């Protein structure tokens, strides 16, 4: 498994036809590859690609999972932290499933933007992806996504500049219209 010390990496799956599915964007302090490293015999079907200059430390997870003979407190804490990291990854993937499980491009986009707004406790926030990465993350066509973003802007529900979004929800009637 890897630890991003500095910079940023994308964890992605790519099929035989070159369709990318971004699973995660990992920044300094984030781990990647731990489910595969902890599951002997698992088929490694992901790639980790540097999104910018980065420094990575690779760990042998088998050495981390086996406690030392003295069962020291440090090792136990390390294992607890690893379980916490894995649990957090499950929550993140649950969110992604929620977004990509929506039927339309608009619904996927709104689900994602709503979750980001809640995560940032603000109607104004930056997302961690550029437009192509966002389309790959949501498993949608970039052109279709751009069309929906334009429609949402024209309808007055969002304002956007690159990866910055501002959501506007003025009343229940608007909320019903945004979901159509």
PDB file of C-alpha atoms in Angstrom:
ATOM      1  CA  UNK A   1       0.000   0.000   0.000  1.00  0.00           C
ATOM      2  CA  UNK A   2       1.136   3.537  -0.566  1.00  0.00           C
ATOM      3  CA  UNK A   3       1.122   6.736   1.458  1.00  0.00           C
ATOM      4  CA  UNK A   4       1.120  10.067  -0.355  1.00  0.00           C
ATOM      5  CA  UNK A   5       3.734  12.203   1.393  1.00  0.00           C
ATOM      6  CA  UNK A   6       3.384  15.167  -0.942  1.00  0.00           C
ATOM      7  CA  UNK A   7       1.484  15.932  -4.108  1.00  0.00           C
ATOM      8  CA  UNK A   8      -1.572  14.131  -5.393  1.00  0.00           C
ATOM      9  CA  UNK A   9      -2.471  10.852  -7.145  1.00  0.00           C
ATOM     10  CA  UNK A  10      -5.587   9.526  -8.868  1.00  0.00           C
ATOM     11  CA  UNK A  11      -6.739   5.979  -8.173  1.00  0.00           C
ATOM     12  CA  UNK A  12      -8.571   4.760 -11.251  1.00  0.00           C
ATOM     13  CA  UNK A  13      -9.846   1.790 -13.165  1.00  0.00           C
ATOM     14  CA  UNK A  14      -9.604   1.657 -16.926  1.00  0.00           C
ATOM     15  CA  UNK A  15     -11.299  -0.881 -19.172  1.00  0.00           C
ATOM     16  CA  UNK A  16      -9.973  -2.386 -22.409  1.00  0.00           C
ATOM     17  CA  UNK A  17     -11.529   0.465 -24.419  1.00  0.00           C
ATOM     18  CA  UNK A  18      -9.851   3.192 -22.361  1.00  0.00           C
ATOM     19  CA  UNK A  19     -12.882   4.304 -20.351  1.00  0.00           C
ATOM     20  CA  UNK A  20     -11.625   5.729 -17.062  1.00  0.00           C
ATOM     21  CA  UNK A  21     -13.405   5.484 -13.735  1.00  0.00           C
ATOM     22  CA  UNK A  22     -11.779   7.625 -11.057  1.00  0.00           C
ATOM     23  CA  UNK A  23     -12.236   5.935  -7.702  1.00  0.00           C
ATOM     24  CA  UNK A  24     -10.412   8.483  -5.563  1.00  0.00           C
ATOM     25  CA  UNK A  25      -8.107  11.461  -5.515  1.00  0.00           C
ATOM     26  CA  UNK A  26      -5.457  11.069  -2.808  1.00  0.00           C
ATOM     27  CA  UNK A  27      -3.566  14.014  -1.343  1.00  0.00           C
ATOM     28  CA  UNK A  28      -0.717  14.215   1.161  1.00  0.00           C
ATOM     29  CA  UNK A  29      -1.540  11.982   4.133  1.00  0.00           C
ATOM     30  CA  UNK A  30      -3.858   9.668   2.172  1.00  0.00           C
ATOM     31  CA  UNK A  31      -3.274   5.943   1.649  1.00  0.00           C
ATOM     32  CA  UNK A  32      -4.015   3.997  -1.523  1.00  0.00           C
ATOM     33  CA  UNK A  33      -4.020   0.342  -2.493  1.00  0.00           C
ATOM     34  CA  UNK A  34      -4.588  -0.990   1.028  1.00  0.00           C
ATOM     35  CA  UNK A  35      -7.611  -3.192   0.160  1.00  0.00           C
ATOM     36  CA  UNK A  36      -5.553  -4.972  -2.512  1.00  0.00           C
ATOM     37  CA  UNK A  37      -2.470  -5.235  -0.327  1.00  0.00           C
ATOM     38  CA  UNK A  38      -4.511  -6.681   2.556  1.00  0.00           C
ATOM     39  CA  UNK A  39      -6.303  -9.226   0.336  1.00  0.00           C
ATOM     40  CA  UNK A  40      -3.757 -11.813  -0.824  1.00  0.00           C
ATOM     41  CA  UNK A  41      -4.648 -13.075  -4.284  1.00  0.00           C
ATOM     42  CA  UNK A  42      -6.920 -10.117  -5.109  1.00  0.00           C
ATOM     43  CA  UNK A  43      -6.766  -9.082  -8.759  1.00  0.00           C
ATOM     44  CA  UNK A  44      -5.204  -5.651  -8.967  1.00  0.00           C
ATOM     45  CA  UNK A  45      -7.575  -3.818 -11.311  1.00  0.00           C
ATOM     46  CA  UNK A  46      -6.599  -0.254 -10.456  1.00  0.00           C
ATOM     47  CA  UNK A  47      -3.895   2.147 -11.520  1.00  0.00           C
ATOM     48  CA  UNK A  48      -2.420   4.905  -9.416  1.00  0.00           C
ATOM     49  CA  UNK A  49      -1.350   7.880 -11.505  1.00  0.00           C
ATOM     50  CA  UNK A  50       0.431  11.005 -10.318  1.00  0.00           C
ATOM     51  CA  UNK A  51      -1.817  14.037 -10.831  1.00  0.00           C
ATOM     52  CA  UNK A  52       1.119  16.312  -9.985  1.00  0.00           C
ATOM     53  CA  UNK A  53       4.668  15.882  -8.703  1.00  0.00           C
ATOM     54  CA  UNK A  54       4.447  13.672  -5.655  1.00  0.00           C
ATOM     55  CA  UNK A  55       6.388  11.639  -3.133  1.00  0.00           C
ATOM     56  CA  UNK A  56       5.112   8.198  -2.117  1.00  0.00           C
ATOM     57  CA  UNK A  57       6.114   5.750   0.611  1.00  0.00           C
ATOM     58  CA  UNK A  58       5.266   2.102  -0.074  1.00  0.00           C
ATOM     59  CA  UNK A  59       4.489  -0.185   2.895  1.00  0.00           C
ATOM     60  CA  UNK A  60       4.449  -3.953   3.212  1.00  0.00           C
ATOM     61  CA  UNK A  61       0.994  -4.309   4.771  1.00  0.00           C
ATOM     62  CA  UNK A  62       1.621  -7.902   5.854  1.00  0.00           C
ATOM     63  CA  UNK A  63       4.303  -6.630   8.251  1.00  0.00           C
ATOM     64  CA  UNK A  64       1.866  -4.044   9.617  1.00  0.00           C
ATOM     65  CA  UNK A  65      -0.987  -6.514  10.177  1.00  0.00           C
ATOM     66  CA  UNK A  66       1.049  -9.002  12.212  1.00  0.00           C
ATOM     67  CA  UNK A  67       1.673  -7.695  15.716  1.00  0.00           C
ATOM     68  CA  UNK A  68       5.169  -7.805  17.093  1.00  0.00           C
ATOM     69  CA  UNK A  69       6.005 -10.373  19.828  1.00  0.00           C
ATOM     70  CA  UNK A  70       5.603  -7.778  22.582  1.00  0.00           C
ATOM     71  CA  UNK A  71       2.249  -6.572  21.208  1.00  0.00           C
ATOM     72  CA  UNK A  72       3.432  -2.995  21.715  1.00  0.00           C
ATOM     73  CA  UNK A  73       0.936  -0.158  22.006  1.00  0.00           C
ATOM     74  CA  UNK A  74       2.386   1.562  18.922  1.00  0.00           C
ATOM     75  CA  UNK A  75       1.677  -1.432  16.719  1.00  0.00           C
ATOM     76  CA  UNK A  76      -1.848  -1.791  18.083  1.00  0.00           C
ATOM     77  CA  UNK A  77      -2.484   1.893  17.403  1.00  0.00           C
ATOM     78  CA  UNK A  78      -1.160   1.481  13.869  1.00  0.00           C
ATOM     79  CA  UNK A  79      -3.610  -1.382  13.229  1.00  0.00           C
ATOM     80  CA  UNK A  80      -6.511   0.625  14.714  1.00  0.00           C
ATOM     81  CA  UNK A  81      -5.612   3.559  12.465  1.00  0.00           C
ATOM     82  CA  UNK A  82      -5.475   1.307   9.406  1.00  0.00           C
ATOM     83  CA  UNK A  83      -8.940  -0.079  10.209  1.00  0.00           C
ATOM     84  CA  UNK A  84     -10.177   3.507  10.561  1.00  0.00           C
ATOM     85  CA  UNK A  85      -8.702   4.427   7.167  1.00  0.00           C
ATOM     86  CA  UNK A  86     -10.388   1.403   5.552  1.00  0.00           C
ATOM     87  CA  UNK A  87     -13.723   2.264   7.172  1.00  0.00           C
ATOM     88  CA  UNK A  88     -13.455   5.821   5.843  1.00  0.00           C
ATOM     89  CA  UNK A  89     -12.755   4.472   2.336  1.00  0.00           C
ATOM     90  CA  UNK A  90     -15.944   2.402   2.551  1.00  0.00           C
ATOM     91  CA  UNK A  91     -17.912   5.556   3.396  1.00  0.00           C
ATOM     92  CA  UNK A  92     -16.350   7.416   0.459  1.00  0.00           C
ATOM     93  CA  UNK A  93     -17.180   4.559  -1.934  1.00  0.00           C
ATOM     94  CA  UNK A  94     -20.740   4.470  -0.558  1.00  0.00           C
ATOM     95  CA  UNK A  95     -21.055   8.152  -1.490  1.00  0.00           C
ATOM     96  CA  UNK A  96     -19.756   7.433  -4.986  1.00  0.00           C
ATOM     97  CA  UNK A  97     -22.246   4.569  -5.400  1.00  0.00           C
ATOM     98  CA  UNK A  98     -25.014   6.959  -4.356  1.00  0.00           C
ATOM     99  CA  UNK A  99     -23.976   9.457  -7.054  1.00  0.00           C
ATOM    100  CA  UNK A 100     -23.354   7.060  -9.943  1.00  0.00           C
ATOM    101  CA  UNK A 101     -26.488   5.078  -9.072  1.00  0.00           C
ATOM    102  CA  UNK A 102     -28.642   8.005 -10.150  1.00  0.00           C
ATOM    103  CA  UNK A 103     -30.317   7.537 -13.528  1.00  0.00           C
ATOM    104  CA  UNK A 104     -29.532  10.792 -15.312  1.00  0.00           C
ATOM    105  CA  UNK A 105     -26.464  12.953 -15.790  1.00  0.00           C
ATOM    106  CA  UNK A 106     -28.295  15.820 -14.068  1.00  0.00           C
ATOM    107  CA  UNK A 107     -29.188  13.660 -11.055  1.00  0.00           C
ATOM    108  CA  UNK A 108     -25.615  12.355 -10.727  1.00  0.00           C
ATOM    109  CA  UNK A 109     -24.238  15.880 -10.893  1.00  0.00           C
ATOM    110  CA  UNK A 110     -26.758  17.279  -8.396  1.00  0.00           C
ATOM    111  CA  UNK A 111     -26.185  14.373  -6.003  1.00  0.00           C
ATOM    112  CA  UNK A 112     -22.445  15.007  -6.068  1.00  0.00           C
ATOM    113  CA  UNK A 113     -22.734  18.800  -5.706  1.00  0.00           C
ATOM    114  CA  UNK A 114     -25.225  18.434  -2.857  1.00  0.00           C
ATOM    115  CA  UNK A 115     -22.886  16.074  -1.003  1.00  0.00           C
ATOM    116  CA  UNK A 116     -19.939  18.434  -1.528  1.00  0.00           C
ATOM    117  CA  UNK A 117     -22.005  21.346  -0.231  1.00  0.00           C
ATOM    118  CA  UNK A 118     -22.898  19.366   2.890  1.00  0.00           C
ATOM    119  CA  UNK A 119     -19.283  18.224   3.328  1.00  0.00           C
ATOM    120  CA  UNK A 120     -18.061  21.841   3.172  1.00  0.00           C
ATOM    121  CA  UNK A 121     -21.019  23.169   5.232  1.00  0.00           C
ATOM    122  CA  UNK A 122     -21.467  25.832   2.592  1.00  0.00           C
ATOM    123  CA  UNK A 123     -23.295  26.514  -0.642  1.00  0.00           C
ATOM    124  CA  UNK A 124     -19.970  27.806  -2.027  1.00  0.00           C
ATOM    125  CA  UNK A 125     -17.108  25.303  -2.354  1.00  0.00           C
ATOM    126  CA  UNK A 126     -14.295  23.951  -4.509  1.00  0.00           C
ATOM    127  CA  UNK A 127     -14.377  20.392  -5.796  1.00  0.00           C
ATOM    128  CA  UNK A 128     -11.175  18.324  -6.034  1.00  0.00           C
ATOM    129  CA  UNK A 129     -11.608  17.508  -9.738  1.00  0.00           C
ATOM    130  CA  UNK A 130     -11.269  19.268 -13.065  1.00  0.00           C
ATOM    131  CA  UNK A 131     -14.174  18.771 -15.508  1.00  0.00           C
ATOM    132  CA  UNK A 132     -12.817  15.629 -17.183  1.00  0.00           C
ATOM    133  CA  UNK A 133     -11.962  14.086 -13.816  1.00  0.00           C
ATOM    134  CA  UNK A 134     -15.438  14.910 -12.493  1.00  0.00           C
ATOM    135  CA  UNK A 135     -17.027  13.232 -15.532  1.00  0.00           C
ATOM    136  CA  UNK A 136     -14.779  10.191 -15.023  1.00  0.00           C
ATOM    137  CA  UNK A 137     -15.616  10.100 -11.302  1.00  0.00           C
ATOM    138  CA  UNK A 138     -19.373  10.255 -11.968  1.00  0.00           C
ATOM    139  CA  UNK A 139     -19.112   7.797 -14.915  1.00  0.00           C
ATOM    140  CA  UNK A 140     -20.741  10.211 -17.332  1.00  0.00           C
ATOM    141  CA  UNK A 141     -19.895  11.754 -20.678  1.00  0.00           C
ATOM    142  CA  UNK A 142     -18.059  15.057 -20.284  1.00  0.00           C
ATOM    143  CA  UNK A 143     -20.068  16.783 -23.035  1.00  0.00           C
ATOM    144  CA  UNK A 144     -23.361  15.713 -21.450  1.00  0.00           C
ATOM    145  CA  UNK A 145     -22.132  16.893 -18.059  1.00  0.00           C
ATOM    146  CA  UNK A 146     -21.073  20.266 -19.492  1.00  0.00           C
ATOM    147  CA  UNK A 147     -24.509  20.631 -21.085  1.00  0.00           C
ATOM    148  CA  UNK A 148     -26.204  19.984 -17.728  1.00  0.00           C
ATOM    149  CA  UNK A 149     -23.891  22.402 -15.927  1.00  0.00           C
ATOM    150  CA  UNK A 150     -24.769  25.078 -18.513  1.00  0.00           C
ATOM    151  CA  UNK A 151     -28.491  24.392 -18.087  1.00  0.00           C
ATOM    152  CA  UNK A 152     -28.220  24.606 -14.298  1.00  0.00           C
ATOM    153  CA  UNK A 153     -26.375  27.919 -14.613  1.00  0.00           C
ATOM    154  CA  UNK A 154     -28.953  29.352 -17.047  1.00  0.00           C
ATOM    155  CA  UNK A 155     -31.743  28.232 -14.710  1.00  0.00           C
ATOM    156  CA  UNK A 156     -29.992  30.075 -11.856  1.00  0.00           C
ATOM    157  CA  UNK A 157     -29.368  27.053  -9.644  1.00  0.00           C
ATOM    158  CA  UNK A 158     -25.584  27.154  -9.745  1.00  0.00           C
ATOM    159  CA  UNK A 159     -22.718  29.460 -10.524  1.00  0.00           C
ATOM    160  CA  UNK A 160     -19.413  27.933 -11.448  1.00  0.00           C
ATOM    161  CA  UNK A 161     -15.916  28.920 -12.390  1.00  0.00           C
ATOM    162  CA  UNK A 162     -13.610  25.974 -13.106  1.00  0.00           C
ATOM    163  CA  UNK A 163     -13.765  23.801  -9.974  1.00  0.00           C
ATOM    164  CA  UNK A 164     -15.572  26.371  -7.810  1.00  0.00           C
ATOM    165  CA  UNK A 165     -19.334  26.001  -7.412  1.00  0.00           C
ATOM    166  CA  UNK A 166     -21.999  28.111  -5.739  1.00  0.00           C
ATOM    167  CA  UNK A 167     -25.394  26.513  -5.254  1.00  0.00           C
ATOM    168  CA  UNK A 168     -28.555  28.581  -4.930  1.00  0.00           C
ATOM    169  CA  UNK A 169     -31.760  27.117  -3.571  1.00  0.00           C
ATOM    170  CA  UNK A 170     -34.313  29.825  -2.877  1.00  0.00           C
ATOM    171  CA  UNK A 171     -37.521  27.878  -2.190  1.00  0.00           C
ATOM    172  CA  UNK A 172     -39.313  24.530  -2.484  1.00  0.00           C
ATOM    173  CA  UNK A 173     -40.589  25.292  -6.007  1.00  0.00           C
ATOM    174  CA  UNK A 174     -37.027  25.876  -7.198  1.00  0.00           C
ATOM    175  CA  UNK A 175     -35.893  22.702  -5.458  1.00  0.00           C
ATOM    176  CA  UNK A 176     -38.554  20.691  -7.280  1.00  0.00           C
ATOM    177  CA  UNK A 177     -37.541  22.267 -10.625  1.00  0.00           C
ATOM    178  CA  UNK A 178     -33.846  21.521 -10.056  1.00  0.00           C
ATOM    179  CA  UNK A 179     -34.589  17.842  -9.566  1.00  0.00           C
ATOM    180  CA  UNK A 180     -36.441  17.526 -12.895  1.00  0.00           C
TER     181      UNK A 180
END
